[in-house]
PDB file of C-alpha atoms in Angstrom:
ATOM      1  CA  UNK A 132      -6.329  16.506   2.157  1.00 41.00           C
ATOM      2  CA  UNK A 133      -3.760  19.413   2.688  1.00 43.00           C
ATOM      3  CA  UNK A 134      -2.030  17.498   5.321  1.00 46.00           C
ATOM      4  CA  UNK A 135      -1.747  14.398   3.260  1.00 48.00           C
ATOM      5  CA  UNK A 136      -0.350  16.662   0.189  1.00 54.00           C
ATOM      6  CA  UNK A 137       2.231  17.738   2.166  1.00 62.00           C
ATOM      7  CA  UNK A 138       3.408  14.538   4.053  1.00 65.00           C
ATOM      8  CA  UNK A 139       3.431  12.726   0.746  1.00 72.00           C
ATOM      9  CA  UNK A 140       6.060  15.238  -0.484  1.00 83.00           C
ATOM     10  CA  UNK A 141       8.358  15.269   2.439  1.00 87.00           C
ATOM     11  CA  UNK A 142      10.711  12.374   1.460  1.00 91.00           C
ATOM     12  CA  UNK A 143      11.088  13.587  -1.997  1.00 93.00           C
ATOM     13  CA  UNK A 144      11.993  16.770  -0.994  1.00 92.00           C
ATOM     14  CA  UNK A 145      15.087  15.776   0.689  1.00 94.00           C
ATOM     15  CA  UNK A 146      18.065  16.675  -1.532  1.00 95.00           C
ATOM     16  CA  UNK A 147      19.649  13.214  -1.603  1.00 96.00           C
ATOM     17  CA  UNK A 148      16.266  11.676  -2.603  1.00 96.00           C
ATOM     18  CA  UNK A 149      15.461  14.144  -5.061  1.00 96.00           C
ATOM     19  CA  UNK A 150      18.848  13.996  -6.627  1.00 97.00           C
ATOM     20  CA  UNK A 151      18.608  10.088  -6.794  1.00 97.00           C
ATOM     21  CA  UNK A 152      15.281  10.417  -8.397  1.00 97.00           C
ATOM     22  CA  UNK A 153      16.551  12.386 -11.297  1.00 97.00           C
ATOM     23  CA  UNK A 154      19.825  10.390 -11.615  1.00 97.00           C
ATOM     24  CA  UNK A 155      18.172   7.055 -12.108  1.00 97.00           C
ATOM     25  CA  UNK A 156      15.091   8.332 -14.100  1.00 97.00           C
ATOM     26  CA  UNK A 157      16.865  10.790 -16.280  1.00 96.00           C
ATOM     27  CA  UNK A 158      20.659   9.643 -16.357  1.00 96.00           C
ATOM     28  CA  UNK A 159      20.102   5.792 -15.807  1.00 96.00           C
ATOM     29  CA  UNK A 160      21.711   5.837 -12.554  1.00 95.00           C
ATOM     30  CA  UNK A 161      24.719   7.879 -13.448  1.00 96.00           C
ATOM     31  CA  UNK A 162      25.706  10.272 -10.369  1.00 95.00           C
ATOM     32  CA  UNK A 163      25.006  13.299 -12.465  1.00 95.00           C
ATOM     33  CA  UNK A 164      23.085  15.540 -10.254  1.00 96.00           C
ATOM     34  CA  UNK A 165      24.673  16.269  -6.659  1.00 96.00           C
ATOM     35  CA  UNK A 166      22.371  16.894  -3.768  1.00 96.00           C
ATOM     36  CA  UNK A 167      24.665  19.683  -2.729  1.00 95.00           C
ATOM     37  CA  UNK A 168      23.898  21.347  -6.169  1.00 95.00           C
ATOM     38  CA  UNK A 169      20.276  21.604  -5.339  1.00 95.00           C
ATOM     39  CA  UNK A 170      18.533  24.631  -4.213  1.00 93.00           C
ATOM     40  CA  UNK A 171      15.139  24.984  -3.084  1.00 88.00           C
ATOM     41  CA  UNK A 172      12.567  27.261  -5.385  1.00 82.00           C
ATOM     42  CA  UNK A 173       9.104  28.435  -4.640  1.00 62.00           C
ATOM     43  CA  UNK A 174       6.652  25.675  -6.010  1.00 51.00           C
ATOM     44  CA  UNK A 175       3.894  28.068  -6.399  1.00 43.00           C
ATOM     45  CA  UNK A 176       3.394  30.194  -9.563  1.00 40.00           C
ATOM     46  CA  UNK A 177       0.324  32.339 -10.680  1.00 40.00           C
ATOM     47  CA  UNK A 178      -1.754  32.637 -13.736  1.00 35.00           C
ATOM     48  CA  UNK A 179      -4.434  34.998 -14.822  1.00 36.00           C
ATOM     49  CA  UNK A 180      -7.974  33.861 -16.058  1.00 37.00           C
ATOM     50  CA  UNK A 181     -11.069  36.159 -16.438  1.00 39.00           C
ATOM     51  CA  UNK A 182      -9.054  39.029 -14.693  1.00 40.00           C
ATOM     52  CA  UNK A 183      -8.531  36.815 -11.770  1.00 37.00           C
ATOM     53  CA  UNK A 184      -5.284  35.761 -10.361  1.00 35.00           C
ATOM     54  CA  UNK A 185      -4.924  32.293  -9.538  1.00 34.00           C
ATOM     55  CA  UNK A 186      -2.159  30.203  -7.988  1.00 40.00           C
ATOM     56  CA  UNK A 187      -0.961  26.731  -8.997  1.00 48.00           C
ATOM     57  CA  UNK A 188       1.612  24.747  -6.912  1.00 71.00           C
ATOM     58  CA  UNK A 189       3.867  21.973  -8.099  1.00 79.00           C
ATOM     59  CA  UNK A 190       4.443  19.156  -5.694  1.00 83.00           C
ATOM     60  CA  UNK A 191       8.224  19.900  -5.623  1.00 91.00           C
ATOM     61  CA  UNK A 192      10.581  21.894  -7.628  1.00 93.00           C
ATOM     62  CA  UNK A 193      14.596  22.440  -7.125  1.00 94.00           C
ATOM     63  CA  UNK A 194      17.163  24.383  -9.211  1.00 94.00           C
ATOM     64  CA  UNK A 195      19.782  22.237 -10.171  1.00 96.00           C
ATOM     65  CA  UNK A 196      22.953  24.599 -10.084  1.00 94.00           C
ATOM     66  CA  UNK A 197      26.695  24.492 -10.601  1.00 90.00           C
ATOM     67  CA  UNK A 198      28.460  27.329  -8.811  1.00 87.00           C
ATOM     68  CA  UNK A 199      26.083  30.369  -9.533  1.00 85.00           C
ATOM     69  CA  UNK A 200      24.952  28.925 -12.983  1.00 89.00           C
ATOM     70  CA  UNK A 201      21.697  27.221 -13.062  1.00 90.00           C
ATOM     71  CA  UNK A 202      21.476  24.316 -15.431  1.00 93.00           C
ATOM     72  CA  UNK A 203      17.797  23.429 -14.896  1.00 94.00           C
ATOM     73  CA  UNK A 204      14.825  23.715 -12.765  1.00 94.00           C
ATOM     74  CA  UNK A 205      13.486  20.201 -12.214  1.00 96.00           C
ATOM     75  CA  UNK A 206       9.999  19.375 -10.913  1.00 94.00           C
ATOM     76  CA  UNK A 207       8.464  16.251  -9.493  1.00 94.00           C
ATOM     77  CA  UNK A 208       4.624  15.487  -9.502  1.00 93.00           C
ATOM     78  CA  UNK A 209       3.216  12.673  -7.820  1.00 92.00           C
ATOM     79  CA  UNK A 210       0.042  10.715  -9.144  1.00 92.00           C
ATOM     80  CA  UNK A 211      -1.712   7.925  -7.692  1.00 89.00           C
ATOM     81  CA  UNK A 212      -4.311   7.634 -10.673  1.00 91.00           C
ATOM     82  CA  UNK A 213      -4.475   8.685 -14.231  1.00 90.00           C
ATOM     83  CA  UNK A 214      -5.006  12.208 -15.146  1.00 91.00           C
ATOM     84  CA  UNK A 215      -5.999  12.649 -18.910  1.00 90.00           C
ATOM     85  CA  UNK A 216      -5.082  16.373 -18.344  1.00 91.00           C
ATOM     86  CA  UNK A 217      -1.671  15.783 -17.058  1.00 93.00           C
ATOM     87  CA  UNK A 218       0.005  17.318 -20.228  1.00 92.00           C
ATOM     88  CA  UNK A 219      -1.963  20.481 -19.746  1.00 91.00           C
ATOM     89  CA  UNK A 220      -1.318  20.794 -15.893  1.00 91.00           C
ATOM     90  CA  UNK A 221       2.554  20.212 -16.586  1.00 93.00           C
ATOM     91  CA  UNK A 222       2.671  22.874 -19.485  1.00 93.00           C
ATOM     92  CA  UNK A 223       1.092  25.277 -16.840  1.00 91.00           C
ATOM     93  CA  UNK A 224       3.782  24.537 -14.398  1.00 91.00           C
ATOM     94  CA  UNK A 225       6.649  24.557 -17.022  1.00 93.00           C
ATOM     95  CA  UNK A 226       5.137  27.758 -18.853  1.00 92.00           C
ATOM     96  CA  UNK A 227       4.814  29.644 -15.429  1.00 90.00           C
ATOM     97  CA  UNK A 228       8.857  28.776 -14.876  1.00 90.00           C
ATOM     98  CA  UNK A 229       9.771  30.122 -18.339  1.00 91.00           C
ATOM     99  CA  UNK A 230       7.683  33.172 -17.647  1.00 90.00           C
ATOM    100  CA  UNK A 231       9.670  33.683 -14.575  1.00 88.00           C
ATOM    101  CA  UNK A 232      12.787  33.630 -16.457  1.00 89.00           C
ATOM    102  CA  UNK A 233      11.633  36.307 -18.893  1.00 88.00           C
ATOM    103  CA  UNK A 234      10.424  38.437 -16.040  1.00 88.00           C
ATOM    104  CA  UNK A 235      13.553  38.235 -14.079  1.00 84.00           C
ATOM    105  CA  UNK A 236      15.841  38.646 -17.050  1.00 78.00           C
ATOM    106  CA  UNK A 237      17.951  35.848 -15.869  1.00 71.00           C
ATOM    107  CA  UNK A 238      19.947  33.351 -17.984  1.00 83.00           C
ATOM    108  CA  UNK A 239      17.791  30.746 -20.032  1.00 90.00           C
ATOM    109  CA  UNK A 240      17.790  27.241 -18.444  1.00 93.00           C
ATOM    110  CA  UNK A 241      15.617  24.467 -19.266  1.00 94.00           C
ATOM    111  CA  UNK A 242      12.518  23.494 -17.256  1.00 95.00           C
ATOM    112  CA  UNK A 243      11.891  19.607 -16.787  1.00 96.00           C
ATOM    113  CA  UNK A 244       8.952  17.937 -14.969  1.00 96.00           C
ATOM    114  CA  UNK A 245       8.990  14.263 -14.201  1.00 96.00           C
ATOM    115  CA  UNK A 246       5.435  12.745 -13.283  1.00 96.00           C
ATOM    116  CA  UNK A 247       5.879   9.813 -10.891  1.00 96.00           C
ATOM    117  CA  UNK A 248       2.891   7.468 -11.092  1.00 95.00           C
ATOM    118  CA  UNK A 249       2.132   5.027  -8.184  1.00 93.00           C
ATOM    119  CA  UNK A 250      -0.691   2.928  -9.640  1.00 92.00           C
ATOM    120  CA  UNK A 251      -0.337  -0.621  -9.468  1.00 91.00           C
ATOM    121  CA  UNK A 252      -3.377  -1.986 -11.404  1.00 90.00           C
ATOM    122  CA  UNK A 253      -3.028  -0.282 -14.884  1.00 91.00           C
ATOM    123  CA  UNK A 254      -0.449   1.224 -17.155  1.00 93.00           C
ATOM    124  CA  UNK A 255      -0.985   4.893 -17.458  1.00 93.00           C
ATOM    125  CA  UNK A 256      -1.384   4.546 -21.246  1.00 86.00           C
ATOM    126  CA  UNK A 257       0.225   6.427 -24.254  1.00 82.00           C
ATOM    127  CA  UNK A 258      -2.718   8.340 -25.253  1.00 80.00           C
ATOM    128  CA  UNK A 259      -3.198  10.535 -22.113  1.00 84.00           C
ATOM    129  CA  UNK A 260       0.444  11.684 -22.186  1.00 90.00           C
ATOM    130  CA  UNK A 261       0.193  14.489 -24.537  1.00 89.00           C
ATOM    131  CA  UNK A 262      -1.376  17.666 -25.247  1.00 89.00           C
ATOM    132  CA  UNK A 263      -2.667  16.693 -28.622  1.00 87.00           C
ATOM    133  CA  UNK A 264      -4.345  13.666 -27.241  1.00 85.00           C
ATOM    134  CA  UNK A 265      -6.668  16.072 -25.459  1.00 84.00           C
ATOM    135  CA  UNK A 266      -7.153  19.047 -27.762  1.00 85.00           C
ATOM    136  CA  UNK A 267      -6.227  17.357 -31.012  1.00 77.00           C
ATOM    137  CA  UNK A 268      -8.106  18.975 -34.138  1.00 76.00           C
ATOM    138  CA  UNK A 269      -9.853  16.863 -36.925  1.00 81.00           C
ATOM    139  CA  UNK A 270      -8.992  19.866 -39.335  1.00 88.00           C
ATOM    140  CA  UNK A 271      -5.712  18.387 -40.936  1.00 86.00           C
ATOM    141  CA  UNK A 272      -4.624  21.884 -41.898  1.00 91.00           C
ATOM    142  CA  UNK A 273      -5.091  23.305 -38.481  1.00 90.00           C
ATOM    143  CA  UNK A 274      -3.499  20.364 -36.669  1.00 86.00           C
ATOM    144  CA  UNK A 275      -0.207  20.872 -38.428  1.00 88.00           C
ATOM    145  CA  UNK A 276       0.002  24.103 -36.342  1.00 91.00           C
ATOM    146  CA  UNK A 277      -0.712  22.553 -32.995  1.00 88.00           C
ATOM    147  CA  UNK A 278       2.226  22.135 -30.860  1.00 89.00           C
ATOM    148  CA  UNK A 279       2.219  19.222 -28.887  1.00 89.00           C
ATOM    149  CA  UNK A 280       3.522  18.939 -25.223  1.00 91.00           C
ATOM    150  CA  UNK A 281       4.160  15.703 -23.615  1.00 92.00           C
ATOM    151  CA  UNK A 282       4.170  14.811 -20.073  1.00 94.00           C
ATOM    152  CA  UNK A 283       7.110  12.580 -18.694  1.00 96.00           C
ATOM    153  CA  UNK A 284       5.343   9.770 -16.998  1.00 96.00           C
ATOM    154  CA  UNK A 285       7.575   7.279 -15.067  1.00 97.00           C
ATOM    155  CA  UNK A 286       5.324   4.104 -13.834  1.00 97.00           C
ATOM    156  CA  UNK A 287       7.023   3.385 -10.416  1.00 96.00           C
ATOM    157  CA  UNK A 288       5.397  -0.081 -10.238  1.00 96.00           C
ATOM    158  CA  UNK A 289       6.478  -1.078 -13.714  1.00 96.00           C
ATOM    159  CA  UNK A 290      10.111  -0.301 -13.291  1.00 97.00           C
ATOM    160  CA  UNK A 291      12.403  -3.288 -13.831  1.00 96.00           C
ATOM    161  CA  UNK A 292      14.537  -4.832 -11.119  1.00 94.00           C
ATOM    162  CA  UNK A 293      17.870  -3.358 -12.407  1.00 96.00           C
ATOM    163  CA  UNK A 294      16.464   0.051 -12.423  1.00 97.00           C
ATOM    164  CA  UNK A 295      15.144  -0.178  -8.936  1.00 96.00           C
ATOM    165  CA  UNK A 296      18.375  -1.255  -7.745  1.00 95.00           C
ATOM    166  CA  UNK A 297      19.978   1.846  -9.136  1.00 97.00           C
ATOM    167  CA  UNK A 298      18.369   4.115  -6.565  1.00 97.00           C
ATOM    168  CA  UNK A 299      20.581   4.494  -3.532  1.00 95.00           C
ATOM    169  CA  UNK A 300      18.263   6.599  -1.485  1.00 95.00           C
ATOM    170  CA  UNK A 301      15.228   5.524   0.687  1.00 93.00           C
ATOM    171  CA  UNK A 302      13.232   5.953  -2.709  1.00 95.00           C
ATOM    172  CA  UNK A 303      14.501   2.370  -3.341  1.00 95.00           C
ATOM    173  CA  UNK A 304      12.491   1.129  -0.582  1.00 91.00           C
ATOM    174  CA  UNK A 305       9.353   3.026  -2.095  1.00 93.00           C
ATOM    175  CA  UNK A 306       9.679   1.615  -5.663  1.00 95.00           C
ATOM    176  CA  UNK A 307      10.559  -1.810  -4.440  1.00 93.00           C
ATOM    177  CA  UNK A 308       7.168  -1.774  -2.491  1.00 91.00           C
ATOM    178  CA  UNK A 309       5.027  -0.761  -5.557  1.00 94.00           C
ATOM    179  CA  UNK A 310       6.868  -3.288  -7.916  1.00 96.00           C
ATOM    180  CA  UNK A 311       6.072  -6.039  -5.251  1.00 93.00           C
ATOM    181  CA  UNK A 312       2.494  -5.127  -4.865  1.00 91.00           C
ATOM    182  CA  UNK A 313       2.111  -4.727  -8.615  1.00 93.00           C
ATOM    183  CA  UNK A 314       3.570  -8.185  -9.264  1.00 93.00           C
ATOM    184  CA  UNK A 315       2.296 -10.132  -6.402  1.00 89.00           C
ATOM    185  CA  UNK A 316      -0.304  -8.086  -4.386  1.00 88.00           C
ATOM    186  CA  UNK A 317       1.905  -8.656  -1.474  1.00 83.00           C
ATOM    187  CA  UNK A 318       4.908  -6.907   0.270  1.00 82.00           C
ATOM    188  CA  UNK A 319       7.984  -8.599   1.633  1.00 81.00           C
ATOM    189  CA  UNK A 320       9.883  -5.676   3.564  1.00 79.00           C
ATOM    190  CA  UNK A 321      13.177  -4.863   2.350  1.00 75.00           C
ATOM    191  CA  UNK A 322      16.560  -5.459   4.329  1.00 76.00           C
ATOM    192  CA  UNK A 323      17.513  -1.808   3.525  1.00 78.00           C
ATOM    193  CA  UNK A 324      18.125   0.597   6.015  1.00 81.00           C
ATOM    194  CA  UNK A 325      16.080   3.915   5.976  1.00 84.00           C
ATOM    195  CA  UNK A 326      17.543   7.254   6.537  1.00 87.00           C
ATOM    196  CA  UNK A 327      14.299   9.233   6.613  1.00 88.00           C
ATOM    197  CA  UNK A 328      12.194   6.731   8.461  1.00 82.00           C
ATOM    198  CA  UNK A 329       9.036   8.780   8.993  1.00 82.00           C
ATOM    199  CA  UNK A 330       9.163  10.652   5.560  1.00 87.00           C
ATOM    200  CA  UNK A 331       9.241   7.036   4.046  1.00 86.00           C
ATOM    201  CA  UNK A 332       6.075   5.871   6.039  1.00 82.00           C
ATOM    202  CA  UNK A 333       4.449   9.227   5.247  1.00 84.00           C
ATOM    203  CA  UNK A 334       4.799   8.935   1.459  1.00 87.00           C
ATOM    204  CA  UNK A 335       3.816   5.078   1.806  1.00 85.00           C
ATOM    205  CA  UNK A 336       0.867   5.757   3.680  1.00 82.00           C
ATOM    206  CA  UNK A 337      -0.281   8.889   1.433  1.00 84.00           C
ATOM    207  CA  UNK A 338       0.240   7.113  -2.004  1.00 85.00           C
ATOM    208  CA  UNK A 339      -0.306   3.388  -1.582  1.00 84.00           C
ATOM    209  CA  UNK A 340      -3.687   3.365   0.123  1.00 78.00           C
ATOM    210  CA  UNK A 341      -2.198   0.601   2.317  1.00 77.00           C
ATOM    211  CA  UNK A 342      -3.995   1.299   5.947  1.00 70.00           C
ATOM    212  CA  UNK A 343      -0.986  -0.890   7.544  1.00 68.00           C
ATOM    213  CA  UNK A 344       1.271   2.287   6.935  1.00 74.00           C
ATOM    214  CA  UNK A 345      -1.165   4.648   8.735  1.00 68.00           C
ATOM    215  CA  UNK A 346      -0.928   2.188  11.721  1.00 65.00           C
ATOM    216  CA  UNK A 347       2.617   2.246  11.765  1.00 64.00           C
ATOM    217  CA  UNK A 348       2.929   5.978  11.484  1.00 62.00           C
ATOM    218  CA  UNK A 349       1.353   6.157  14.890  1.00 63.00           C
ATOM    219  CA  UNK A 350       3.997   4.150  16.753  1.00 62.00           C
ATOM    220  CA  UNK A 351       5.824   6.109  19.287  1.00 59.00           C
ATOM    221  CA  UNK A 352       9.168   7.623  18.016  1.00 55.00           C
ATOM    222  CA  UNK A 353      11.062   5.796  20.659  1.00 49.00           C
ATOM    223  CA  UNK A 354       9.963   2.688  19.363  1.00 50.00           C
ATOM    224  CA  UNK A 355      10.944   3.299  15.770  1.00 52.00           C
ATOM    225  CA  UNK A 356      14.061   2.149  14.330  1.00 55.00           C
ATOM    226  CA  UNK A 357      15.543   2.146  10.696  1.00 58.00           C
ATOM    227  CA  UNK A 358      15.542  -1.094   9.281  1.00 53.00           C
ATOM    228  CA  UNK A 359      12.589  -2.087   7.158  1.00 58.00           C
ATOM    229  CA  UNK A 360      12.738  -5.890   7.523  1.00 56.00           C
ATOM    230  CA  UNK A 361      13.315  -5.989  11.290  1.00 56.00           C
ATOM    231  CA  UNK A 362      11.035  -3.379  12.329  1.00 56.00           C
ATOM    232  CA  UNK A 363       8.399  -2.958   9.731  1.00 62.00           C
ATOM    233  CA  UNK A 364       7.824  -6.454   9.321  1.00 63.00           C
ATOM    234  CA  UNK A 365       6.788  -6.652  13.006  1.00 63.00           C
ATOM    235  CA  UNK A 366       4.570  -3.389  12.737  1.00 64.00           C
ATOM    236  CA  UNK A 367       2.878  -4.634   9.455  1.00 64.00           C
ATOM    237  CA  UNK A 368       2.038  -7.926  11.122  1.00 68.00           C
ATOM    238  CA  UNK A 369       0.881  -6.044  14.407  1.00 67.00           C
ATOM    239  CA  UNK A 370      -1.420  -3.826  12.086  1.00 67.00           C
ATOM    240  CA  UNK A 371      -2.746  -6.717  10.294  1.00 68.00           C
ATOM    241  CA  UNK A 372      -3.535  -8.579  13.467  1.00 69.00           C
ATOM    242  CA  UNK A 373      -5.265  -5.242  14.758  1.00 73.00           C
ATOM    243  CA  UNK A 374      -7.309  -5.053  11.662  1.00 72.00           C
ATOM    244  CA  UNK A 375      -8.340  -8.586  11.968  1.00 74.00           C
ATOM    245  CA  UNK A 376      -9.200  -8.262  15.664  1.00 77.00           C
ATOM    246  CA  UNK A 377     -11.294  -5.176  14.606  1.00 78.00           C
ATOM    247  CA  UNK A 378     -13.211  -7.071  12.010  1.00 79.00           C
ATOM    248  CA  UNK A 379     -13.627  -9.892  14.327  1.00 81.00           C
ATOM    249  CA  UNK A 380     -15.150  -7.739  16.858  1.00 83.00           C
ATOM    250  CA  UNK A 381     -17.342  -6.239  14.487  1.00 85.00           C
ATOM    251  CA  UNK A 382     -18.549  -9.668  13.441  1.00 86.00           C
ATOM    252  CA  UNK A 383     -19.090 -10.694  17.139  1.00 86.00           C
ATOM    253  CA  UNK A 384     -21.178  -7.360  17.737  1.00 88.00           C
ATOM    254  CA  UNK A 385     -23.194  -8.072  14.869  1.00 88.00           C
ATOM    255  CA  UNK A 386     -23.949 -11.673  15.918  1.00 88.00           C
ATOM    256  CA  UNK A 387     -24.766 -10.321  19.508  1.00 88.00           C
ATOM    257  CA  UNK A 388     -27.316  -7.874  18.120  1.00 90.00           C
ATOM    258  CA  UNK A 389     -28.989 -10.621  16.091  1.00 91.00           C
ATOM    259  CA  UNK A 390     -29.334 -12.874  18.847  1.00 89.00           C
ATOM    260  CA  UNK A 391     -30.843 -10.432  20.919  1.00 89.00           C
ATOM    261  CA  UNK A 392     -33.145  -9.282  18.401  1.00 91.00           C
ATOM    262  CA  UNK A 393     -34.435 -12.800  17.605  1.00 90.00           C
ATOM    263  CA  UNK A 394     -35.018 -13.686  21.271  1.00 88.00           C
ATOM    264  CA  UNK A 395     -36.752 -10.244  21.941  1.00 90.00           C
ATOM    265  CA  UNK A 396     -38.794 -10.836  18.891  1.00 88.00           C
ATOM    266  CA  UNK A 397     -40.063 -14.231  20.273  1.00 87.00           C
ATOM    267  CA  UNK A 398     -40.782 -12.653  23.559  1.00 89.00           C
ATOM    268  CA  UNK A 399     -42.644  -9.538  22.131  1.00 88.00           C
ATOM    269  CA  UNK A 400     -44.526 -11.204  19.199  1.00 85.00           C
ATOM    270  CA  UNK A 401     -45.115 -14.987  20.541  1.00 84.00           C
ATOM    271  CA  UNK A 402     -45.312 -14.102  24.302  1.00 88.00           C
ATOM    272  CA  UNK A 403     -42.587 -16.624  24.977  1.00 89.00           C
ATOM    273  CA  UNK A 404     -40.641 -16.257  28.237  1.00 90.00           C
ATOM    274  CA  UNK A 405     -36.906 -15.400  27.996  1.00 88.00           C
ATOM    275  CA  UNK A 406     -36.264 -19.111  28.803  1.00 90.00           C
ATOM    276  CA  UNK A 407     -38.529 -20.596  26.270  1.00 88.00           C
ATOM    277  CA  UNK A 408     -37.381 -17.896  23.544  1.00 88.00           C
ATOM    278  CA  UNK A 409     -33.751 -18.869  24.148  1.00 89.00           C
ATOM    279  CA  UNK A 410     -34.428 -22.727  24.201  1.00 88.00           C
ATOM    280  CA  UNK A 411     -36.341 -22.384  20.809  1.00 87.00           C
ATOM    281  CA  UNK A 412     -33.305 -20.459  19.294  1.00 85.00           C
ATOM    282  CA  UNK A 413     -30.844 -23.220  20.843  1.00 87.00           C
ATOM    283  CA  UNK A 414     -29.482 -20.615  23.061  1.00 87.00           C
ATOM    284  CA  UNK A 415     -29.189 -20.530  27.010  1.00 89.00           C
ATOM    285  CA  UNK A 416     -30.195 -17.377  29.164  1.00 88.00           C
ATOM    286  CA  UNK A 417     -26.492 -16.793  29.765  1.00 89.00           C
ATOM    287  CA  UNK A 418     -25.880 -16.369  26.005  1.00 88.00           C
ATOM    288  CA  UNK A 419     -28.565 -13.685  25.864  1.00 90.00           C
ATOM    289  CA  UNK A 420     -26.975 -11.794  28.917  1.00 91.00           C
ATOM    290  CA  UNK A 421     -23.480 -12.178  27.533  1.00 89.00           C
ATOM    291  CA  UNK A 422     -24.661 -10.645  24.344  1.00 88.00           C
ATOM    292  CA  UNK A 423     -26.255  -7.698  26.079  1.00 88.00           C
ATOM    293  CA  UNK A 424     -22.999  -7.368  27.951  1.00 87.00           C
ATOM    294  CA  UNK A 425     -20.752  -7.424  24.968  1.00 85.00           C
ATOM    295  CA  UNK A 426     -22.837  -4.529  23.223  1.00 84.00           C
ATOM    296  CA  UNK A 427     -22.980  -2.581  26.429  1.00 84.00           C
ATOM    297  CA  UNK A 428     -19.043  -2.784  27.041  1.00 80.00           C
ATOM    298  CA  UNK A 429     -18.536  -1.865  23.192  1.00 72.00           C
ATOM    299  CA  UNK A 430     -20.513   1.561  23.670  1.00 65.00           C
ATOM    300  CA  UNK A 431     -18.994   2.375  27.218  1.00 59.00           C
ATOM    301  CA  UNK A 432     -16.177   4.830  27.192  1.00 53.00           C
ATOM    302  CA  UNK A 433     -12.818   3.543  28.272  1.00 44.00           C
TER     303      UNK A 433
END
């Protein structure tokens, strides 16, 4: 699980991809954030509960700077399913970052967290985006004093085509995949050229649940190219063929087991000879021995 968590973050951690995501989702595609102006920051913060220090880790976080001045700290969080407590978690991350500003005596700058939701079957929903939806009070007077905190949820699979086209990095390929899967439950690979090939596949495998990308990941590095259409199409077709072959092999094994069990049962319970048992089930003795060989080969180490 830890390995999956790491691999799904690698693509978005590249400055060009990180900047691209912020520019499209926050600035509507304007080139506001420059990759060169991003600085890595520790994604781990701490909090104390019951006199015990606990760690909490963001997916990805970077300082956005101009010269020596910090404009903002921006964090990205990946979600493959809806989390009703997302506002509490984001508030914890953001609050820890503001606490660091106080402790370090630095200039004050805003902290922004963007949550990327990769679900394709259902919308995140409006109710589960805010703190008050979780801790709201029926006491009207008390409710007036509860400060709400909202999570910034971006439903990647529901982005419109114009928004997807504004991405300039490899994230456009990722967004295009989820939009296609949401619309038609199928994927026609893009003609886009990938810059970060392995990282795109790692993210897709981690957050899509599409087993084909896991198979593609295992391709030898020397056979990898960077064009999704020319290369991934062939690999996805190969992966689909391998999955179909695996399913077919399981079906053959199951049929062989059934044939052997039925013939053995007639021989044992009815006292039939092998020939008579096979004949009664409309099989030949060759079928019986072929089934035996198939099962034996299946368990024999290569």
